[in-house]
Amino acid sequence: MAAVVYPAVGYSACPHDCPSTCALEVELIDARTIGRVRGARDNSYTAGVLCAKVARYAERVHHPERLGQPLRRRGPRGRGRDAFVEIGWDDALDEIAEAFARAMQRHGSETLWPYHYAGTMGLLQRDSIELFRNLLKTSRQHSTFCITLADAGWIAGTGVKRGSDPRAMADSDLLVIWGGNPVYTQVNAMHHVARARRERGAKLVVVDPYRNATAQKADLHLMLRPGTDGALACAVMHQLFADDLVDREYLEAYTDVPRELESHLASRSPAWASDITGLDEDEIVEFARLYGGIKNSFLRLGYGFTRSRNGAANMHAAACLPALTGAWREPGGGALYANGGIYGIDQTVIKGLDVLDPATRVLDQSRIGDVLAGDPRDLQGGPPVTALLVQNTNPAVVAPETRKVLAGFARDDLFVCVHEQFMTETAAFADIVLPATMFLEHDDFYQAGGHTHLQVTRALIEPFAECRSNHRVLAELARRLGHSHPGFEQSPRALIDDALRRSGLPDEATLFAAHWHDCAGGFEHDNFLDGFETPDRRFHFRPDWSRVGPDYAAMPALPDYLPVMHAADDEHPFRLVAAPARQFLNTSFTETPGSRRAEARPTLLIHPADAAALGLGDGELARVGNRLADILLHAKLFDGVQRGVVVIESIWPNHAFIEGLGVNALVSAEPGPPNGGAIYHDTAVWIRTDTGGSA
Ligand SMILES: Nc1nc2c(c(=O)[nH]1)N[C@H]1C(S)=C(S)[C@@H](COP(=O)(O)OP(=O)(O)OC[C@H]3O[C@@H](n4cnc5c(=O)[nH]c(N)nc54)[C@H](O)[C@@H]3O)O[C@H]1N2
Ligand SMILES: Nc1nc2c(c(=O)[nH]1)N[C@H]1C(S)=C(S)[C@@H](COP(=O)(O)OP(=O)(O)OC[C@H]3O[C@@H](n4cnc5c(=O)[nH]c(N)nc54)[C@H](O)[C@@H]3O)O[C@H]1N2
Ligand code: SF4
Ligand SMILES: [Mo]
C-alpha cells in the first residue's frame, strides 16, 4: 500500500451474497478511508451498474458502531454492546480455545459446531471454516439457507449448475423473470434486460406473487399464488403442445421422454392451473403463446420461487420450458438459474478436503433451533452441541423458527464465539465476540453465480482497529488447539495462487492485475448444444431424483404441481411471502443509516379488500401469527397481490419489530425435499388488528 498516491482508485469485487458479484472501483481517500464505490464500467456484466447500498459502502466500513476490539460478555446474554468489555486478542483466543477443548474433552469433537454462511462470498475467507471443521473433526454443516431447493430442481433436469450467458439477455426478444426480484436483488440483470427492450423492443414477463419493483416494469405480470409455479409451468407446457409450438426435432434429439411428457401434460390444462394458481385461464394461454411464438426467449429463474416445500419441483417444472420450444438453440435464448458450476476451482487445501472424515455428522444449518434444543433426529445419535463458532452469518435473525433459535442461544451450557463486523443479534448472545475485517481489508477471490467472471482482490485499505480476517482467526484457533495444515500455514495470497494454479487458471498476480477472468464456455456449451450433463447427455423431464437427495420418494416423476405447501386454511387464511428488501442484503445493511432511512420500518403489505374485511386501516398495527409465533408490525394497503396473500419485505432485525420478534419467527424449519432447504415463503398465517378483530 505504501506506493499508492492518494486519492486513488482501487479495484475490488463485491463480497456480498448476491448473484451480481459486481466488479468495483473504489475511491481511496487515504490508506484507511474510502469514498464512493462504483460499478466497473469495463466489466461486460457489471457494466458500470451497482446497487445503492454498496455505492454508499463508506457508511458501512466507517460505521461508528463497527466492532474493533475483541469483547467478553459480562452481562446477560442477548443484550447490546454494554453487556461486553474489551479484551486483548491473545486472551480472547486463549479463552475460546480452552472452552472448545473443554467441551470436546467432555462430549467428543462433534460437540463443537463451526457455523457459517455467506456474509462474504470469498472462496478463501468464507470457506476456510470447512478446513477448521475437517481438521478438528467437529460437526459439519448442511448449508440449506439459500440454494439447496433451487439447485436440486435445476440439476435434476440439466445435470449441472450452469446455464446461458446472462449477457445474452440483451440479444433476446422475450425475457421471463420467474420467481426473483432483480430490481432489488441483482440490479445488473436489469441493465441487460433494459438493453434488450431498448434495442430490440423485447418483451418482459414477470412471474411473482406480488407486484414487486421488477413486475412494475413488465409487459405481462403473472401474479400467481405462492408455491403454485409447478402448476403454471405445466399448463404452459400443455398449451405449447396443444398449439404445436414445440420444437419436436429438439425434443427428440436433446430430451429424455418427450412423448411421455406430452401425455402426462394432457390433464394439466390452463383451466386446471387457473384453480391452483389463481391466475385467469386467458393469462396463462397468453403467456404460453408469447413464449411459444418467440424462439429466442431467455428464462431468468430466481431463488425466491424455490423457497417452498415444493420448491425443487417448481424449479424443475419451470426449467423444462426452453427444452420444449428449443429456445436453447437460439442466441439470446435459453435459461439461467446460476453459474456456480462453471469455475471448477480446486479448493482441496482451502477446505481441507484431504482431512475430511465422512463419518463426522452433518447438521442442517436451517434447523439450528432444533439442533440447539437437542432434538434427537437432528443430533443423529451424536453429542449435544455445547460450543458454537459463528462466522459470516446472523442466525438469530435469518434462520427459521426464531423463537427456538433464540432459546437455543440462551442456553447456559452453550459456549458461543461470534466473529462479526457488527453487534448483530447473534453476536449479542456470544461469550466472546471477535471483530472481523471487511472485504476491502483482506485478500480473497470470488466466483459469480449470476455471471461468468472470476475475480481476485487484495486488501485496499488497512484493517479497521484490531479487526482480523476469518482465515487468520481460524488459523490461530486451530494452532492453539494443536492442529496444523497447509491451508492454515500459508498466507491468503499464497493459498489463492495455489488454488488457481491447481485449477489450470492464471495465477493470483495475473488475475489481480486483470481484475477479472471470464470463464464463459461459449454459446454452444453454455446452452447445452453439446449435451446436458446427465448420464445420457439429455435434459430430463423424468429426473432420477435419487441422484439429487435422500428424500427423493417425495418428488413427482414428471414435472408437476406438488401440493405439499402449508396451504391456507380456516385457522390460517393468509399465505405469507417473506421477500428480500431493496436496501438490505439479508440482515447486512440493516445497520447502515442510508438503508435504514429508505426502508423506514417493517411493513405488512395486504390487499385493501382483505384489510377492509379485517377492519385494518392503512398504517395501523397488524398482528400476524401461526402456531409458531405471532409478530406485530404496521400494515400498508397494497393491491399488487391476490387476496389472501401478504408480503413482508425483510430481513429486518427482530428488535425492529414492535415486540422484538421478526418475520422468521413465523417460518417453519421443516426441510423441503429431496435434499433439504429452508422454506421462507411457505407459511400460512392469521392476521388480526391489534385491537383483537380477526379473520
Ligand atoms: N436487496 C437485496 N438483494 C439481495 C438480497 C436481499 O436480501 N436484498 N439477498 C441476496 C440473496 S442471499 C439471494 S439468494 C438473492 C436472491 O435473489 P432472487 O433470485 O431474485 O430471489 P429472491 O430475491 O429471494 O426472490 C424474491 C422474489 O420471489 C418471489 N416469490 C416468493 N415466493 C414465490 C413463489 O412461490 N413463486 C414465484 N414465482 N415467486 C415467488 C417473491 O415475491 C419475491 O419477489 O438475492 C441477493 N440479493
Ligand atoms: N425471511 C427471510 N429470511 C431469509 C431469506 C429470505 O428471503 N426471507 N433469505 C435467506 C437467504 S437466501 C440467505 S442466503 C440467508 C442469509 O443469511 P446470512 O448469511 O446470515 O446473511 P446476513 O444476515 O447478511 O449475515 C451475514 C453476516 O456476516 C457478517 N460478515 C460479512 N462479512 C464478513 C467477514 O468477512 N467475516 C465475518 N466474520 N463476518 C462477516 C455481516 O456483518 C453479517 O452480519 O438468509 C435467509 N433468510
Ligand atoms: S450487493 Fe449485489 S448488486 Fe449490490 S454491489 Fe454487491 S453484487 Fe452488486
Ligand atoms: Mo441467499
PDB file of N, CA and C in Angstrom, residues 291-331:
ATOM      1  N   TYR A 291     -44.567 -17.156 -25.242  1.00  0.00           N
ATOM      2  CA  TYR A 291     -43.343 -17.938 -25.054  1.00  0.00           C
ATOM      3  C   TYR A 291     -43.109 -18.872 -26.245  1.00  0.00           C
ATOM      4  N   GLY A 292     -44.191 -19.506 -26.712  1.00  0.00           N
ATOM      5  CA  GLY A 292     -44.047 -20.433 -27.840  1.00  0.00           C
ATOM      6  C   GLY A 292     -43.790 -19.722 -29.154  1.00  0.00           C
ATOM      7  N   GLY A 293     -44.168 -18.461 -29.248  1.00  0.00           N
ATOM      8  CA  GLY A 293     -44.048 -17.733 -30.503  1.00  0.00           C
ATOM      9  C   GLY A 293     -42.711 -17.026 -30.679  1.00  0.00           C
ATOM     10  N   ILE A 294     -41.949 -16.898 -29.617  1.00  0.00           N
ATOM     11  CA  ILE A 294     -40.657 -16.205 -29.703  1.00  0.00           C
ATOM     12  C   ILE A 294     -39.566 -17.185 -29.317  1.00  0.00           C
ATOM     13  N   LYS A 295     -38.823 -17.583 -30.318  1.00  0.00           N
ATOM     14  CA  LYS A 295     -37.903 -18.698 -30.086  1.00  0.00           C
ATOM     15  C   LYS A 295     -36.703 -18.309 -29.204  1.00  0.00           C
ATOM     16  N   ASN A 296     -36.222 -17.075 -29.348  1.00  0.00           N
ATOM     17  CA  ASN A 296     -35.049 -16.720 -28.540  1.00  0.00           C
ATOM     18  C   ASN A 296     -35.472 -16.126 -27.194  1.00  0.00           C
ATOM     19  N   SER A 297     -36.272 -16.881 -26.467  1.00  0.00           N
ATOM     20  CA  SER A 297     -36.727 -16.436 -25.141  1.00  0.00           C
ATOM     21  C   SER A 297     -35.655 -16.760 -24.104  1.00  0.00           C
ATOM     22  N   PHE A 298     -35.446 -15.837 -23.186  1.00  0.00           N
ATOM     23  CA  PHE A 298     -34.452 -16.031 -22.117  1.00  0.00           C
ATOM     24  C   PHE A 298     -35.191 -16.124 -20.794  1.00  0.00           C
ATOM     25  N   LEU A 299     -35.042 -17.256 -20.128  1.00  0.00           N
ATOM     26  CA  LEU A 299     -35.717 -17.502 -18.858  1.00  0.00           C
ATOM     27  C   LEU A 299     -34.718 -17.261 -17.729  1.00  0.00           C
ATOM     28  N   ARG A 300     -34.972 -16.224 -16.905  1.00  0.00           N
ATOM     29  CA  ARG A 300     -34.076 -15.954 -15.772  1.00  0.00           C
ATOM     30  C   ARG A 300     -34.788 -16.440 -14.518  1.00  0.00           C
ATOM     31  N   LEU A 301     -34.335 -17.578 -14.021  1.00  0.00           N
ATOM     32  CA  LEU A 301     -35.000 -18.219 -12.876  1.00  0.00           C
ATOM     33  C   LEU A 301     -34.371 -17.748 -11.581  1.00  0.00           C
ATOM     34  N   GLY A 302     -35.193 -17.258 -10.654  1.00  0.00           N
ATOM     35  CA  GLY A 302     -34.683 -16.743  -9.378  1.00  0.00           C
ATOM     36  C   GLY A 302     -34.704 -17.815  -8.310  1.00  0.00           C
ATOM     37  N   TYR A 303     -34.258 -17.405  -7.120  1.00  0.00           N
ATOM     38  CA  TYR A 303     -34.290 -18.301  -5.967  1.00  0.00           C
ATOM     39  C   TYR A 303     -35.641 -18.269  -5.273  1.00  0.00           C
ATOM     40  N   GLY A 304     -36.296 -17.087  -5.306  1.00  0.00           N
ATOM     41  CA  GLY A 304     -37.463 -16.864  -4.444  1.00  0.00           C
ATOM     42  C   GLY A 304     -38.519 -17.938  -4.592  1.00  0.00           C
ATOM     43  N   PHE A 305     -38.763 -18.378  -5.837  1.00  0.00           N
ATOM     44  CA  PHE A 305     -39.886 -19.310  -6.027  1.00  0.00           C
ATOM     45  C   PHE A 305     -39.562 -20.733  -5.616  1.00  0.00           C
ATOM     46  N   THR A 306     -38.337 -20.954  -5.154  1.00  0.00           N
ATOM     47  CA  THR A 306     -37.991 -22.301  -4.703  1.00  0.00           C
ATOM     48  C   THR A 306     -38.022 -22.429  -3.179  1.00  0.00           C
ATOM     49  N   ARG A 307     -38.333 -21.333  -2.491  1.00  0.00           N
ATOM     50  CA  ARG A 307     -38.257 -21.381  -1.020  1.00  0.00           C
ATOM     51  C   ARG A 307     -39.589 -21.852  -0.446  1.00  0.00           C
ATOM     52  N   SER A 308     -39.958 -23.062  -0.824  1.00  0.00           N
ATOM     53  CA  SER A 308     -41.254 -23.619  -0.508  1.00  0.00           C
ATOM     54  C   SER A 308     -41.086 -25.141  -0.429  1.00  0.00           C
ATOM     55  N   ARG A 309     -41.971 -25.816   0.273  1.00  0.00           N
ATOM     56  CA  ARG A 309     -41.827 -27.276   0.404  1.00  0.00           C
ATOM     57  C   ARG A 309     -41.765 -27.954  -0.966  1.00  0.00           C
ATOM     58  N   ASN A 310     -42.455 -27.365  -1.943  1.00  0.00           N
ATOM     59  CA  ASN A 310     -42.414 -27.944  -3.293  1.00  0.00           C
ATOM     60  C   ASN A 310     -41.448 -27.184  -4.214  1.00  0.00           C
ATOM     61  N   GLY A 311     -40.501 -26.460  -3.613  1.00  0.00           N
ATOM     62  CA  GLY A 311     -39.631 -25.571  -4.395  1.00  0.00           C
ATOM     63  C   GLY A 311     -38.784 -26.279  -5.435  1.00  0.00           C
ATOM     64  N   ALA A 312     -38.257 -27.456  -5.103  1.00  0.00           N
ATOM     65  CA  ALA A 312     -37.412 -28.162  -6.072  1.00  0.00           C
ATOM     66  C   ALA A 312     -38.259 -28.608  -7.261  1.00  0.00           C
ATOM     67  N   ALA A 313     -39.479 -29.067  -6.977  1.00  0.00           N
ATOM     68  CA  ALA A 313     -40.374 -29.493  -8.060  1.00  0.00           C
ATOM     69  C   ALA A 313     -40.754 -28.287  -8.930  1.00  0.00           C
ATOM     70  N   ASN A 314     -40.971 -27.130  -8.304  1.00  0.00           N
ATOM     71  CA  ASN A 314     -41.325 -25.935  -9.078  1.00  0.00           C
ATOM     72  C   ASN A 314     -40.173 -25.515  -9.991  1.00  0.00           C
ATOM     73  N   MET A 315     -38.954 -25.554  -9.448  1.00  0.00           N
ATOM     74  CA  MET A 315     -37.791 -25.195 -10.268  1.00  0.00           C
ATOM     75  C   MET A 315     -37.659 -26.165 -11.445  1.00  0.00           C
ATOM     76  N   HIS A 316     -37.797 -27.440 -11.176  1.00  0.00           N
ATOM     77  CA  HIS A 316     -37.648 -28.408 -12.268  1.00  0.00           C
ATOM     78  C   HIS A 316     -38.700 -28.157 -13.349  1.00  0.00           C
ATOM     79  N   ALA A 317     -39.951 -27.906 -12.924  1.00  0.00           N
ATOM     80  CA  ALA A 317     -41.027 -27.703 -13.905  1.00  0.00           C
ATOM     81  C   ALA A 317     -40.752 -26.470 -14.768  1.00  0.00           C
ATOM     82  N   ALA A 318     -40.344 -25.372 -14.146  1.00  0.00           N
ATOM     83  CA  ALA A 318     -40.083 -24.148 -14.924  1.00  0.00           C
ATOM     84  C   ALA A 318     -38.884 -24.342 -15.843  1.00  0.00           C
ATOM     85  N   ALA A 319     -37.883 -25.081 -15.370  1.00  0.00           N
ATOM     86  CA  ALA A 319     -36.665 -25.272 -16.160  1.00  0.00           C
ATOM     87  C   ALA A 319     -36.900 -26.143 -17.393  1.00  0.00           C
ATOM     88  N   CYS A 320     -38.058 -26.807 -17.464  1.00  0.00           N
ATOM     89  CA  CYS A 320     -38.369 -27.619 -18.646  1.00  0.00           C
ATOM     90  C   CYS A 320     -38.723 -26.757 -19.865  1.00  0.00           C
ATOM     91  N   LEU A 321     -39.176 -25.529 -19.636  1.00  0.00           N
ATOM     92  CA  LEU A 321     -39.757 -24.738 -20.735  1.00  0.00           C
ATOM     93  C   LEU A 321     -38.863 -24.590 -21.966  1.00  0.00           C
ATOM     94  N   PRO A 322     -37.584 -24.162 -21.808  1.00  0.00           N
ATOM     95  CA  PRO A 322     -36.792 -23.948 -23.029  1.00  0.00           C
ATOM     96  C   PRO A 322     -36.509 -25.243 -23.805  1.00  0.00           C
ATOM     97  N   ALA A 323     -36.649 -26.386 -23.130  1.00  0.00           N
ATOM     98  CA  ALA A 323     -36.456 -27.652 -23.855  1.00  0.00           C
ATOM     99  C   ALA A 323     -37.665 -27.940 -24.753  1.00  0.00           C
ATOM    100  N   LEU A 324     -38.818 -27.392 -24.413  1.00  0.00           N
ATOM    101  CA  LEU A 324     -39.991 -27.627 -25.260  1.00  0.00           C
ATOM    102  C   LEU A 324     -39.939 -26.804 -26.540  1.00  0.00           C
ATOM    103  N   THR A 325     -39.569 -25.537 -26.382  1.00  0.00           N
ATOM    104  CA  THR A 325     -39.576 -24.674 -27.568  1.00  0.00           C
ATOM    105  C   THR A 325     -38.251 -24.731 -28.318  1.00  0.00           C
ATOM    106  N   GLY A 326     -37.249 -25.373 -27.720  1.00  0.00           N
ATOM    107  CA  GLY A 326     -35.925 -25.371 -28.352  1.00  0.00           C
ATOM    108  C   GLY A 326     -35.229 -24.022 -28.237  1.00  0.00           C
ATOM    109  N   ALA A 327     -35.655 -23.215 -27.242  1.00  0.00           N
ATOM    110  CA  ALA A 327     -35.037 -21.886 -27.063  1.00  0.00           C
ATOM    111  C   ALA A 327     -33.528 -21.978 -26.853  1.00  0.00           C
ATOM    112  N   TRP A 328     -33.076 -23.119 -26.331  1.00  0.00           N
ATOM    113  CA  TRP A 328     -31.632 -23.309 -26.113  1.00  0.00           C
ATOM    114  C   TRP A 328     -30.832 -23.143 -27.404  1.00  0.00           C
ATOM    115  N   ARG A 329     -31.482 -23.378 -28.536  1.00  0.00           N
ATOM    116  CA  ARG A 329     -30.756 -23.337 -29.814  1.00  0.00           C
ATOM    117  C   ARG A 329     -30.441 -21.936 -30.287  1.00  0.00           C
ATOM    118  N   GLU A 330     -31.138 -20.952 -29.730  1.00  0.00           N
ATOM    119  CA  GLU A 330     -31.074 -19.599 -30.297  1.00  0.00           C
ATOM    120  C   GLU A 330     -30.145 -18.693 -29.500  1.00  0.00           C
ATOM    121  N   PRO A 331     -29.287 -17.937 -30.164  1.00  0.00           N
ATOM    122  CA  PRO A 331     -28.554 -16.890 -29.457  1.00  0.00           C
ATOM    123  C   PRO A 331     -29.572 -15.945 -28.805  1.00  0.00           C
TER     124      PRO A 331
END
